[in-house]
Coordinates of C-alpha atoms in Angstrom, one line a residue:
M1066 CA 18.5 -13.5 13.4
S1067 CA 16.4 -11.2 15.1
L1068 CA 16.5 -7.6 13.8
I1069 CA 13.5 -6.2 16.3
R1070 CA 11.4 -7.7 19.2
V1071 CA 8.0 -6.5 20.1
Q1072 CA 8.1 -7.8 23.6
Q1073 CA 4.0 -7.2 25.1
V1074 CA 3.4 -3.9 24.0
S1075 CA -0.2 -2.6 24.4
I1076 CA -1.9 0.6 23.8
A1077 CA -5.2 2.1 24.1
F1078 CA -7.1 4.8 23.0
G1079 CA -9.8 6.0 25.1
P1080 CA -12.0 2.9 26.5
T1081 CA -11.1 0.8 23.2
T1082 CA -7.4 -1.2 23.5
I1083 CA -5.9 -1.1 20.2
L1084 CA -3.0 -3.8 20.9
D1085 CA -3.0 -6.0 23.8
K1086 CA 0.4 -7.9 25.3
V1087 CA 1.3 -7.9 21.6
S1088 CA 4.8 -9.8 20.6
L1089 CA 6.5 -10.4 17.3
T1090 CA 10.1 -11.1 16.4
I1091 CA 11.3 -9.5 12.9
E1092 CA 14.0 -11.6 11.5
A1093 CA 16.6 -11.3 9.1
G1094 CA 15.0 -11.3 5.8
A1095 CA 11.4 -11.9 6.7
R1096 CA 8.7 -10.3 4.5
M1097 CA 6.1 -10.2 6.8
A1098 CA 2.3 -8.5 6.1
L1099 CA 0.0 -6.7 8.7
V1100 CA -3.4 -7.9 8.0
G1101 CA -6.9 -7.7 9.7
R1102 CA -9.7 -5.1 9.4
N1103 CA -9.8 -1.5 9.2
G1104 CA -9.1 0.1 12.7
E1105 CA -7.3 -3.0 14.6
G1106 CA -4.1 -1.2 15.0
K1107 CA -1.6 -2.1 11.8
S1108 CA -0.8 1.4 11.3
T1109 CA -0.5 1.6 15.1
L1110 CA 1.6 -1.5 15.2
L1111 CA 4.2 -0.4 12.5
K1112 CA 4.9 3.6 14.1
I1113 CA 5.9 1.7 17.1
I1114 CA 8.2 -0.5 15.7
A1115 CA 9.3 3.0 13.7
G1116 CA 9.5 4.6 17.1
Q1117 CA 7.0 7.1 16.3
L1118 CA 4.4 6.0 18.5
T1119 CA 5.2 5.1 22.7
P1120 CA 3.1 2.1 23.7
D1121 CA 1.5 2.2 27.2
A1122 CA 3.0 -1.0 28.6
G1123 CA 6.2 -3.5 26.8
D1124 CA 8.8 -2.7 24.9
V1125 CA 10.3 -3.1 21.3
V1126 CA 14.1 -4.1 21.5
T1127 CA 15.9 -3.4 18.4
R1128 CA 19.2 -4.9 18.2
S1129 CA 22.6 -3.0 18.2
G1130 CA 23.3 -1.5 14.6
V1131 CA 19.8 -1.9 12.8
K1132 CA 19.3 0.6 10.9
A1133 CA 14.9 0.8 10.2
A1134 CA 13.3 2.9 7.6
Y1135 CA 9.5 4.0 8.0
L1136 CA 7.0 4.8 5.1
P1137 CA 4.1 6.1 6.4
Q1138 CA 0.2 6.0 4.7
A1139 CA 0.2 9.5 3.9
V1140 CA 2.1 11.0 0.9
P1141 CA 4.8 13.4 2.4
T1142 CA 3.9 17.1 1.5
D1143 CA 7.0 18.9 2.7
F1144 CA 9.5 17.5 0.4
E1145 CA 11.4 20.5 -1.7
G1146 CA 13.5 20.2 -4.8
S1147 CA 14.8 17.7 -7.0
I1148 CA 14.5 14.0 -6.7
F1149 CA 18.5 14.0 -6.1
E1150 CA 18.2 16.2 -3.2
V1151 CA 15.5 14.6 -1.6
V1152 CA 16.5 10.8 -1.9
A1153 CA 20.1 12.0 -1.2
S1154 CA 18.3 13.7 2.5
G1155 CA 17.9 10.1 3.3
L1156 CA 21.7 10.3 4.2
D1157 CA 21.7 13.0 6.6
T1158 CA 24.0 15.7 6.8
I1159 CA 26.4 14.2 4.1
G1160 CA 22.6 14.0 2.1
T1161 CA 22.5 17.2 1.8
V1162 CA 26.3 17.9 0.9
L1163 CA 25.1 15.7 -2.2
G1164 CA 22.7 17.1 -3.0
Q1165 CA 23.6 21.0 -3.0
F1166 CA 27.3 19.2 -5.4
H1167 CA 24.5 17.8 -7.7
I1168 CA 22.4 20.9 -8.3
Q1169 CA 26.0 23.2 -8.5
S1170 CA 27.2 21.1 -10.7
Q1171 CA 24.3 20.8 -13.2
R1172 CA 24.6 24.8 -12.8
L1173 CA 28.5 24.3 -14.1
A1174 CA 27.0 22.2 -17.0
E1175 CA 24.7 24.4 -17.8
G1176 CA 27.7 27.3 -18.2
H1177 CA 26.6 29.5 -15.4
E1178 CA 30.4 30.6 -13.5
T1179 CA 28.3 31.8 -9.6
T1180 CA 26.0 30.1 -7.4
E1181 CA 22.4 31.7 -7.0
S1182 CA 24.1 33.5 -3.8
G1183 CA 26.6 34.8 -6.2
R1184 CA 29.5 32.8 -5.1
P1185 CA 31.9 32.1 -7.9
L1186 CA 30.8 28.1 -8.9
I1187 CA 34.4 27.0 -8.8
D1188 CA 34.8 27.7 -4.8
S1189 CA 31.7 25.9 -3.9
L1190 CA 32.3 22.8 -5.6
A1191 CA 35.9 22.6 -4.1
D1192 CA 34.2 23.0 -0.7
L1193 CA 31.6 20.6 -1.3
Q1194 CA 34.4 18.2 -3.3
D1195 CA 36.3 18.4 0.0
K1196 CA 33.3 17.8 2.5
I1197 CA 32.4 14.7 0.2
D1198 CA 36.2 13.3 0.6
S1199 CA 36.2 13.2 4.2
N1200 CA 32.9 11.5 4.5
D1201 CA 34.0 8.9 1.6
G1202 CA 30.7 10.3 0.0
W1203 CA 31.8 9.4 -3.7
S1204 CA 30.2 6.1 -3.1
L1205 CA 27.4 7.2 -1.9
I1206 CA 26.6 8.8 -5.0
Q1207 CA 27.0 5.9 -6.5
V1208 CA 24.7 4.4 -4.1
V1209 CA 22.2 7.6 -4.9
E1210 CA 22.4 7.1 -8.7
Q1211 CA 21.9 3.6 -8.6
T1212 CA 19.1 3.6 -7.2
L1213 CA 17.0 6.1 -8.9
S1214 CA 18.3 4.5 -12.2
K1215 CA 16.4 0.8 -10.8
M1216 CA 13.4 3.1 -9.8
Q1217 CA 13.5 4.8 -12.9
L1218 CA 13.1 8.4 -11.1
D1219 CA 15.1 11.5 -13.5
P1220 CA 17.3 13.2 -10.8
D1221 CA 16.5 16.3 -11.8
T1222 CA 12.7 16.2 -11.9
D1223 CA 10.7 19.1 -9.3
V1224 CA 9.7 16.1 -6.7
Q1225 CA 6.2 19.2 -6.3
S1226 CA 5.6 18.6 -9.7
L1227 CA 5.1 14.8 -9.7
S1228 CA 1.9 12.6 -8.8
G1229 CA 1.0 11.0 -5.6
G1230 CA 1.9 7.9 -6.5
M1231 CA 5.5 9.1 -8.4
K1232 CA 6.0 11.2 -4.7
R1233 CA 5.7 7.3 -3.1
R1234 CA 8.2 6.0 -5.3
V1235 CA 10.5 9.0 -4.0
V1236 CA 9.9 8.4 -0.8
L1237 CA 10.4 5.0 -1.0
A1238 CA 13.9 5.2 -2.7
R1239 CA 14.6 7.4 -0.1
A1240 CA 14.5 4.7 2.4
L1241 CA 16.7 2.5 0.5
V1242 CA 19.3 4.5 0.0
T1243 CA 20.2 4.0 3.4
K1244 CA 20.4 0.5 3.0
P1245 CA 18.1 -0.4 6.3
D1246 CA 18.4 -3.4 7.7
V1247 CA 14.2 -3.4 8.3
L1248 CA 11.5 -1.7 6.2
L1249 CA 8.5 -0.5 7.2
L1250 CA 5.6 -0.2 4.8
D1251 CA 2.2 1.5 5.2
E1252 CA -0.3 1.2 2.5
P1253 CA 2.7 1.0 0.1
T1254 CA 0.3 0.7 -2.8
N1255 CA -1.5 3.5 -2.4
H1256 CA -2.1 6.4 -4.8
L1257 CA 0.0 3.7 -7.4
D1258 CA -1.6 2.8 -10.7
I1259 CA -1.1 -0.7 -11.8
G1260 CA 1.6 -0.4 -13.2
A1261 CA 3.5 0.9 -10.6
V1262 CA 2.1 -1.8 -8.0
A1263 CA 3.8 -4.6 -10.2
W1264 CA 7.1 -3.0 -10.5
L1265 CA 6.8 -2.3 -6.3
E1266 CA 5.9 -6.1 -5.8
K1267 CA 9.2 -7.4 -8.2
H1268 CA 11.4 -4.9 -6.5
L1269 CA 10.5 -5.4 -3.0
T1270 CA 11.3 -9.2 -3.5
T1271 CA 14.7 -8.6 -4.4
L1272 CA 15.8 -6.6 -1.3
K1273 CA 18.3 -8.4 1.1
C1274 CA 16.6 -6.4 3.8
A1275 CA 13.2 -7.6 6.2
L1276 CA 10.0 -6.2 4.7
I1277 CA 6.9 -5.5 6.9
F1278 CA 4.2 -3.8 5.3
V1279 CA 0.3 -3.0 5.7
T1280 CA -1.8 -3.7 2.5
H1281 CA -4.9 -5.0 1.8
D1282 CA -3.8 -5.5 -2.0
R1283 CA -4.9 -9.4 -2.2
K1284 CA -2.4 -10.1 -5.1
F1285 CA 0.3 -8.1 -3.6
L1286 CA 0.3 -9.9 -0.8
D1287 CA 0.6 -13.2 -3.0
S1288 CA 3.0 -11.8 -4.4
V1289 CA 5.4 -10.5 -1.5
A1290 CA 5.0 -12.0 1.8
N1291 CA 5.8 -15.3 2.9
H1292 CA 4.4 -14.8 6.9
I1293 CA 1.3 -13.1 7.9
C1294 CA 0.6 -11.4 11.2
E1295 CA -3.0 -11.0 12.0
I1296 CA -4.2 -8.7 14.3
D1297 CA -7.5 -9.6 15.5
R1298 CA -9.2 -8.0 18.6
G1299 CA -6.2 -7.0 20.3
N1300 CA -4.2 -9.9 19.5
L1301 CA -1.4 -11.0 17.0
T1302 CA -1.2 -14.1 15.1
E1303 CA 1.7 -15.5 13.3
W1304 CA 1.4 -17.6 10.1
P1305 CA 4.3 -18.7 8.9
S1306 CA 2.6 -19.1 5.4
G1307 CA 1.3 -16.7 2.3
F1308 CA -1.6 -15.5 2.0
A1309 CA -3.7 -18.1 0.1
A1310 CA -3.3 -20.9 2.8
Y1311 CA -3.4 -17.9 5.8
R1312 CA -6.8 -17.8 4.5
I1313 CA -7.9 -21.4 4.2
N1314 CA -6.0 -21.9 7.8
K1315 CA -7.8 -18.8 9.3
A1316 CA -10.9 -19.8 7.7
Q1317 CA -10.2 -22.8 10.2
A1318 CA -9.2 -21.6 12.8
L1319 CA -12.5 -19.6 13.1
E1320 CA -14.6 -22.6 13.2
V1321 CA -12.5 -24.1 15.7
E1322 CA -12.9 -21.0 17.9
A1323 CA -16.9 -21.3 17.4
Q1324 CA -17.0 -24.5 18.8
Q1325 CA -14.9 -23.6 21.8
N1326 CA -17.3 -20.6 22.2
A1327 CA -20.3 -23.0 21.9
L1328 CA -19.2 -25.4 24.6
F1329 CA -17.8 -22.4 27.2
D1330 CA -21.2 -21.2 26.4
K1331 CA -23.4 -24.2 27.1
K1332 CA -21.3 -25.3 30.5
L1333 CA -21.7 -21.5 31.7
A1334 CA -25.1 -21.8 30.9
Q1335 CA -26.2 -24.9 32.8
E1336 CA -23.8 -23.6 35.7
E1337 CA -26.1 -20.4 36.2
V1338 CA -28.8 -22.6 36.4
W1339 CA -27.2 -24.6 39.5
I1340 CA -26.3 -21.3 41.0
R1341 CA -30.0 -20.3 40.6
Q1342 CA -31.7 -23.9 42.5
G1343 CA -33.3 -23.1 45.4
I1344 CA -32.5 -23.1 49.3
K1345 CA -31.8 -27.2 49.8
A1346 CA -29.3 -26.8 46.8
R1347 CA -27.5 -23.3 48.1
R1348 CA -27.0 -25.4 51.4
T1349 CA -25.1 -27.5 50.1
R1350 CA -23.5 -25.4 47.7
N1351 CA -19.7 -26.1 47.2
E1352 CA -18.1 -22.7 47.4
G1353 CA -15.2 -24.1 44.9
R1354 CA -17.8 -24.5 42.3
V1355 CA -19.3 -20.6 42.9
R1356 CA -15.6 -19.4 42.3
A1357 CA -15.5 -20.9 39.2
L1358 CA -18.9 -19.9 38.0
K1359 CA -17.8 -16.3 38.7
K1360 CA -14.2 -16.8 36.8
L1361 CA -16.8 -18.3 33.9
R1362 CA -18.8 -14.7 34.1
D1363 CA -15.3 -12.8 33.9
Q1364 CA -13.9 -14.7 31.1
H1365 CA -17.7 -14.4 29.0
A1366 CA -17.1 -10.8 30.1
A1367 CA -14.3 -9.8 28.6
R1368 CA -14.5 -12.4 25.0
R1369 CA -14.1 -9.7 22.3
K1370 CA -16.4 -11.2 19.6
V1371 CA -15.3 -11.4 15.7
V1372 CA -16.1 -8.3 14.0
G1373 CA -19.0 -8.6 11.8
K1374 CA -19.6 -8.4 8.0
A1375 CA -21.2 -5.7 6.5
N1376 CA -24.5 -6.5 5.2
M1377 CA -24.7 -4.4 2.3
S1378 CA -27.6 -4.2 -0.3
V1379 CA -28.6 -1.8 -3.4
N1380 CA -31.6 -0.2 -4.1
Q1381 CA -32.6 -1.3 -7.3
A1382 CA -34.4 1.1 -9.9
E1383 CA -36.6 -0.5 -13.5
N1384 CA -34.2 -1.7 -16.2
S1385 CA -32.6 0.6 -18.6
G1386 CA -33.1 0.5 -21.8
K1387 CA -31.1 -2.0 -23.8
I1388 CA -28.6 0.3 -24.9
V1389 CA -27.1 2.3 -22.4
F1390 CA -24.6 4.7 -24.2
E1391 CA -23.5 5.0 -27.4
T1392 CA -20.6 7.0 -28.2
D1393 CA -19.3 8.4 -31.6
E1394 CA -16.0 9.8 -32.0
L1395 CA -16.4 11.0 -28.4
S1396 CA -13.1 13.1 -27.7
F1397 CA -12.1 15.6 -25.1
S1398 CA -9.5 18.5 -25.1
H1399 CA -8.0 20.6 -22.3
G1400 CA -5.9 23.3 -24.2
D1401 CA -3.5 21.8 -26.1
K1402 CA -3.5 19.0 -24.8
N1403 CA -5.9 15.7 -26.2
I1404 CA -7.4 14.3 -22.7
I1405 CA -9.6 11.5 -24.5
A1406 CA -8.9 10.7 -28.3
P1407 CA -11.8 10.1 -30.6
L1408 CA -13.5 6.6 -29.5
S1409 CA -16.7 5.1 -30.6
T1410 CA -18.6 2.3 -28.6
V1411 CA -21.4 1.0 -27.3
I1412 CA -22.5 0.4 -23.8
M1413 CA -25.1 -2.1 -23.2
R1414 CA -27.3 -3.2 -20.5
D1415 CA -26.0 -5.4 -17.7
D1416 CA -22.2 -4.8 -19.2
S1417 CA -19.8 -4.6 -16.3
I1418 CA -17.0 -2.3 -17.7
G1419 CA -13.8 -2.3 -16.4
I1420 CA -11.4 1.2 -17.2
I1421 CA -7.7 0.7 -16.8
G1422 CA -4.7 2.7 -17.2
P1423 CA -2.2 4.8 -15.3
N1424 CA -2.9 8.2 -13.0
G1425 CA -3.7 10.7 -15.2
C1426 CA -4.7 9.5 -18.3
G1427 CA -8.3 10.1 -18.3
K1428 CA -10.1 7.6 -16.6
S1429 CA -12.4 10.2 -14.3
T1430 CA -12.5 12.0 -17.5
L1431 CA -14.2 9.6 -19.7
V1432 CA -16.8 8.6 -17.0
K1433 CA -17.7 12.6 -16.8
L1434 CA -18.3 12.4 -20.1
L1435 CA -20.4 9.4 -20.5
V1436 CA -22.9 10.6 -17.6
G1437 CA -23.0 14.4 -18.9
E1438 CA -20.7 16.0 -15.8
L1439 CA -18.9 16.8 -18.9
T1440 CA -19.2 18.4 -22.3
P1441 CA -17.1 16.6 -25.0
T1442 CA -15.3 18.8 -27.4
S1443 CA -16.2 17.0 -30.5
G1444 CA -18.2 13.7 -30.8
S1445 CA -21.1 12.8 -29.2
V1446 CA -22.5 10.6 -26.2
Y1447 CA -25.6 9.2 -26.7
S1448 CA -27.5 8.0 -23.5
G1449 CA -30.4 5.5 -23.0
T1450 CA -33.5 5.4 -21.6
Q1451 CA -34.9 5.7 -17.6
L1452 CA -31.6 5.8 -16.7
E1453 CA -31.1 6.0 -13.0
V1454 CA -26.9 6.9 -11.9
A1455 CA -25.6 5.9 -8.7
Y1456 CA -22.1 7.4 -8.6
Y1457 CA -18.8 6.5 -6.5
D1458 CA -17.0 9.8 -6.3
Q1459 CA -13.2 8.7 -5.3
L1460 CA -13.0 12.5 -4.3
R1461 CA -15.5 12.1 -2.4
A1462 CA -17.5 15.1 -2.8
A1463 CA -20.8 13.8 -1.8
L1464 CA -19.8 13.9 1.7
D1465 CA -20.9 17.0 3.7
P1466 CA -17.8 17.6 6.2
K1467 CA -20.4 19.9 8.5
L1468 CA -22.4 16.8 9.3
S1469 CA -22.6 13.3 10.9
A1470 CA -21.5 10.1 9.6
A1471 CA -25.9 9.0 9.9
D1472 CA -27.0 12.4 8.8
N1473 CA -24.6 12.4 5.4
V1474 CA -26.7 9.2 4.6
S1475 CA -30.1 10.0 5.2
G1476 CA -30.1 13.5 5.0
G1477 CA -30.8 14.2 8.8
R1478 CA -33.7 11.6 8.6
D1479 CA -34.3 9.0 11.2
T1480 CA -35.2 6.5 8.5
V1481 CA -34.5 5.4 5.3
E1482 CA -36.2 3.1 2.3
V1483 CA -34.1 0.3 1.4
N1484 CA -35.9 -1.8 -1.2
G1485 CA -39.0 -0.6 -0.4
V1486 CA -39.0 -1.2 3.3
A1487 CA -38.6 1.4 6.2
R1488 CA -35.3 1.0 8.2
H1489 CA -34.2 3.0 11.2
I1490 CA -30.7 4.7 10.4
M1491 CA -28.8 3.3 12.7
S1492 CA -29.9 -0.1 11.9
Y1493 CA -28.9 0.7 8.6
M1494 CA -25.6 2.1 9.5
Q1495 CA -25.0 -0.7 11.7
D1496 CA -25.2 -2.9 8.1
F1497 CA -22.3 -0.9 7.3
L1498 CA -20.3 -1.6 10.7
F1499 CA -21.1 1.4 11.9
E1500 CA -21.8 1.3 15.8
P1501 CA -24.2 4.1 16.8
S1502 CA -21.4 6.2 18.3
R1503 CA -19.2 6.3 15.2
A1504 CA -22.6 7.0 13.3
R1505 CA -23.1 9.8 15.1
A1506 CA -19.5 11.3 14.8
P1507 CA -18.4 14.0 12.3
I1508 CA -17.2 12.7 9.3
T1509 CA -13.5 14.5 9.8
A1510 CA -13.2 11.9 13.0
L1511 CA -13.9 9.0 10.3
S1512 CA -11.0 6.5 9.1
G1513 CA -10.3 6.2 5.4
G1514 CA -12.0 2.6 5.6
E1515 CA -15.1 4.1 7.7
M1516 CA -15.0 7.2 4.9
G1517 CA -15.0 4.1 2.0
R1518 CA -18.2 2.0 3.9
L1519 CA -20.0 5.7 4.1
M1520 CA -19.8 6.7 1.0
L1521 CA -21.0 3.2 -0.3
A1522 CA -23.8 3.0 2.5
K1523 CA -25.0 6.7 0.5
L1524 CA -24.4 5.4 -2.6
F1525 CA -26.8 2.5 -2.1
L1526 CA -29.6 3.9 -1.3
K1527 CA -29.8 5.5 -4.2
P1528 CA -32.5 3.5 -6.5
S1529 CA -30.1 2.9 -9.2
N1530 CA -29.4 0.5 -12.6
L1531 CA -26.5 2.1 -13.5
I1532 CA -23.4 2.1 -11.0
V1533 CA -20.5 4.3 -11.8
L1534 CA -17.3 3.1 -9.3
D1535 CA -14.4 5.6 -9.2
E1536 CA -11.5 4.2 -7.1
P1537 CA -14.2 2.1 -4.7
S1538 CA -11.3 0.1 -3.2
N1539 CA -8.8 2.9 -1.5
D1540 CA -8.7 2.3 1.9
L1541 CA -11.7 -1.1 2.1
D1542 CA -10.3 -3.6 4.2
I1543 CA -10.2 -7.3 2.4
E1544 CA -13.6 -8.7 3.8
T1545 CA -15.4 -5.2 2.6
L1546 CA -14.2 -5.5 -1.2
E1547 CA -15.2 -9.2 -1.1
L1548 CA -18.5 -8.3 -0.4
L1549 CA -18.7 -5.5 -2.3
E1550 CA -17.2 -7.8 -5.4
S1551 CA -20.5 -10.3 -4.0
L1552 CA -23.0 -7.4 -4.4
I1553 CA -21.4 -5.8 -8.1
G1554 CA -21.3 -9.7 -9.4
D1555 CA -25.3 -10.0 -8.3
Y1556 CA -26.5 -6.1 -8.9
K1557 CA -28.8 -6.4 -12.0
G1558 CA -28.0 -3.6 -14.1
T1559 CA -24.7 -1.8 -15.5
V1560 CA -21.4 -1.5 -13.7
I1561 CA -18.4 1.3 -14.9
L1562 CA -15.8 0.5 -12.4
I1563 CA -11.8 2.8 -12.5
S1564 CA -10.1 0.5 -10.3
H1565 CA -6.2 -0.3 -10.0
D1566 CA -7.3 -3.2 -7.9
R1567 CA -6.4 -6.0 -10.0
Q1568 CA -8.3 -8.5 -8.4
L1569 CA -11.4 -6.9 -7.8
L1570 CA -11.3 -6.0 -12.0
E1571 CA -9.9 -10.0 -12.2
N1572 CA -13.4 -10.7 -10.3
V1573 CA -15.8 -8.1 -11.9
V1574 CA -14.7 -7.2 -14.7
T1575 CA -16.4 -8.7 -18.3
R1576 CA -15.3 -5.8 -20.7
S1577 CA -12.1 -3.0 -20.4
F1578 CA -11.6 -0.1 -21.9
V1579 CA -7.7 -0.3 -21.5
Y1580 CA -5.8 3.2 -22.4
Q1581 CA -3.1 2.7 -25.3
G1582 CA -1.3 6.4 -24.7
N1583 CA -2.2 9.7 -26.4
G1584 CA -5.5 9.7 -25.1
R1585 CA -6.7 6.7 -27.1
F1586 CA -8.7 4.0 -24.9
I1587 CA -9.5 0.6 -26.6
D1588 CA -12.6 -1.6 -25.8
V1589 CA -11.4 -5.3 -25.3
A1590 CA -13.0 -8.5 -23.7
G1591 CA -12.5 -9.4 -20.2
S1592 CA -10.1 -7.7 -17.5
Y1593 CA -6.1 -6.7 -17.3
D1594 CA -5.3 -9.9 -16.9
D1595 CA -6.9 -11.0 -19.7
F1596 CA -5.2 -7.8 -22.1
E1597 CA -1.9 -9.0 -21.1
R1598 CA -2.5 -12.3 -22.1
E1599 CA -3.8 -11.3 -25.5
R1600 CA -1.3 -8.4 -25.8
A1601 CA 1.5 -11.3 -25.0
N1602 CA 0.5 -12.8 -28.3
S1603 CA 0.0 -9.5 -30.4
K1604 CA 2.6 -7.0 -32.1
T1605 CA 0.5 -3.7 -31.9
L1606 CA -1.0 -3.6 -28.4
K1607 CA 1.3 -1.3 -25.7
P1608 CA 2.0 -2.4 -22.6
V1609 CA -1.1 -0.6 -20.3
F1610 CA 1.6 1.4 -17.7
E1611 CA 4.3 1.8 -20.0
T1612 CA 3.9 5.5 -19.6
S1613 CA 3.5 5.2 -15.8
T1614 CA 7.0 4.9 -15.1
Q1615 CA 7.7 8.2 -16.7
L1616 CA 7.3 11.4 -15.0
Q1617 CA 4.7 13.7 -14.8
P1618 CA 3.3 16.3 -13.0
A1619 CA 0.7 15.8 -10.8
G1620 CA -1.9 17.9 -13.3
G1621 CA -1.4 15.5 -16.3
S1622 CA 0.6 17.7 -18.4
Q1623 CA 4.6 18.1 -18.6
T1624 CA 6.7 21.0 -18.8
A1625 CA 9.3 21.5 -22.1
A1626 CA 11.7 20.1 -19.1
S1627 CA 9.8 17.4 -18.2
K1628 CA 9.2 16.3 -21.4
D1629 CA 12.9 16.3 -22.2
S1630 CA 14.1 14.8 -19.6
A1631 CA 11.4 11.9 -19.9
A1632 CA 12.0 11.8 -23.5
A1633 CA 15.8 11.4 -22.4
S1634 CA 14.8 8.7 -19.5
K1635 CA 13.3 6.7 -22.2
D1636 CA 16.0 6.8 -24.8
Q1637 CA 18.9 5.5 -22.0
T1638 CA 16.6 2.7 -21.2
T1639 CA 16.2 1.7 -24.8
A1640 CA 19.8 2.3 -26.0
A1641 CA 22.3 -0.4 -25.7
P1642 CA 24.5 0.0 -22.5
K1643 CA 27.2 2.5 -22.3
K1644 CA 30.8 0.8 -22.9
L1645 CA 33.1 0.8 -19.8
T1646 CA 35.9 3.5 -19.3
Y1647 CA 39.2 2.5 -18.8
A1648 CA 38.7 3.3 -14.9
E1649 CA 36.3 1.1 -15.0
T1650 CA 37.6 -1.4 -16.9
L1651 CA 40.5 -1.3 -14.2
E1652 CA 38.0 -1.3 -11.5
L1653 CA 36.5 -4.6 -13.4
E1654 CA 40.0 -6.3 -13.2
K1655 CA 40.5 -5.1 -9.6
L1656 CA 37.1 -6.2 -7.9
P1657 CA 37.3 -10.2 -7.7
A1658 CA 41.1 -9.4 -5.4
D1659 CA 38.9 -7.4 -2.9
I1660 CA 35.9 -8.8 -2.8
N1661 CA 38.3 -12.3 -2.0
N1662 CA 40.1 -10.3 0.4
L1663 CA 36.8 -9.0 1.9
E1664 CA 35.8 -12.6 2.7
G1665 CA 38.9 -13.7 4.3
K1666 CA 37.8 -11.0 6.5
I1667 CA 34.9 -12.4 7.1
A1668 CA 36.0 -15.4 7.8
A1669 CA 38.4 -14.5 10.4
V1670 CA 35.6 -12.5 12.0
H1671 CA 33.4 -15.5 12.1
E1672 CA 36.1 -17.6 13.7
E1673 CA 36.4 -15.2 16.6
M1674 CA 32.7 -15.5 16.9
N1675 CA 32.7 -19.1 17.3
G1676 CA 35.0 -19.2 20.4
A1677 CA 33.7 -20.6 23.3
N1678 CA 34.3 -16.8 24.9
F1679 CA 33.0 -14.5 22.9
Y1680 CA 30.3 -13.5 24.7
A1681 CA 32.4 -13.4 27.9
D1682 CA 33.0 -9.4 26.9
K1683 CA 29.9 -8.0 25.9
V1684 CA 30.6 -4.6 24.6
A1685 CA 33.4 -6.4 22.4
A1686 CA 31.0 -8.8 21.4
D1687 CA 28.6 -6.3 20.1
K1688 CA 31.4 -4.7 18.0
K1689 CA 32.7 -8.0 16.4
I1690 CA 28.7 -8.7 15.5
Q1691 CA 28.5 -4.5 14.1
E1692 CA 32.1 -5.7 12.2
S1693 CA 30.6 -8.6 10.5
A1694 CA 27.5 -7.1 9.4
D1695 CA 29.5 -4.2 7.9
L1696 CA 31.7 -6.1 6.2
Q1697 CA 28.7 -8.3 4.5
K1698 CA 27.0 -5.1 3.4
E1699 CA 30.7 -3.9 2.1
L1700 CA 30.8 -7.0 0.7
D1701 CA 27.4 -6.9 -1.1
T1702 CA 28.1 -3.7 -2.6
L1703 CA 31.5 -5.2 -4.4
F1704 CA 29.4 -8.1 -5.8
E1705 CA 26.2 -5.4 -7.0
R1706 CA 29.5 -3.5 -8.7
W1707 CA 30.9 -6.6 -10.3
E1708 CA 27.3 -7.5 -11.8
A1709 CA 27.0 -4.3 -12.7
L1710 CA 30.1 -3.6 -14.8
E1711 CA 30.3 -7.0 -16.0
A1712 CA 26.6 -6.8 -17.5
R1713 CA 28.2 -3.5 -19.2
Q1714 CA 31.5 -5.3 -20.6

């Protein structure tokens, strides 16, 4: 059943056509991934489907009654209040009432007698209850609470105190409480650590709504997508398969395209030779053949070439000493908070080290202690001889917003030196897929992916024997990520990598410093997947991201209230389920009859829809179709409730 149809949609920004007569049908139950190079129009298409952007031509047709929810790429910053209030606000007017009721109930439980405005709490709650009664809001409170429970969110935590990853989880919960038919996600894994990404993968595969999303996380694509939609040079091609099969089929399609282009170019060259023959040939020239040649020329001019691959290389310095870093009881504290617990280890030349842990656990702090940007609270760091460090900063502090992209790389010079050879800056920038117009643009005009490539272009000019990469995979497309992997693999030096990209870690890392809580990192062989396999057979190793499901403020510290709520949340998840109340026991006994009754209603509606004259009255038919959908949603809710109560019983 089609929910949304994109019909011949086109849009251009300036002289560049981003989408050229694109068509797409979103079916119920689909899990569709939009893939393509940075700047190809994936986010643009999502915004068009969500109704946030109007195309230059074409239409987006949404079936009557279909509800879509859209999560933008950027983390929203305008939400205020508790998590419960923000999530409930997705339910429009009644959601605001539910949020107020939750807050007033909390105040009453805390012993307050009046609202913040001075009105008696009992009166305020009575008014709110009347509004909830009249809008069937009690069932919606249950929906909000169930969603928060599934997503491990504390309803009373202030949203402004959360990290970027936790805010994205709150926004996702806000979308899910509306029970959308279509969920649109733009880079949902951005700002999430590995544990949160793994949780999101599992959660999305259990949803009953259609899903269309954009991501460059290859493992996420493999786990979630069952239908690939590729945007390439303005065109959209559908591949009804998972990501692994798409990669194989795409490579074959590009090979066929190259062969067809070669044959086309050969024919065009032959016709160009013919048209330029002497006087005798011109007198007998076939005008039909001339028109055909003109058409070939037009087709060749209109052809959009495949975007090239980046051609990155690293300026190598002389080898460092055999020992790169040696730490002795290295630790770092901020106030009373222990960021890095005592760590003793040795990093050798040519090691590829992965630093793995949840957001805010101290990974970047550990790197800054090693390279000397921070002074340890106690312990020591020994740095080896002849170290030449190239440092990729996730905050991109090394870029000057006042300069163009090229000037940021070259320092204003016309040439740069790459492994002893002088090259013009524009030629070097093209290795990183910057056309001259983009290379001359101010960096404030660049996309996230372009900023990532620019940082790499600047970084790799510095002669080095130690590369430190702090979240290099953010915003990079899949092709550039794979080239970066290859480059790191061939690098003649030491690599320290902080990343949440599981595939990048798996392909690059030979040792890992894995976070185990309370500032403690342990040194293990292999990457994250190797650690997880080892942990499965160990009684002492802890899950890396056990704490990522707890709510932590963005700065990494917790207030006393949030600590208590986190502890309470942990207790709730580990404690045995509460027994059913008397009312819930009666509800459970009644549910089978309610389900049978609802299934009978659905069967009767379906029988009407199968009638020969059902579509004679379009208005009545649409109403009946919507009634069927509403009844099915109600049935799904009853089944979920039945399963939940049965599990607790």
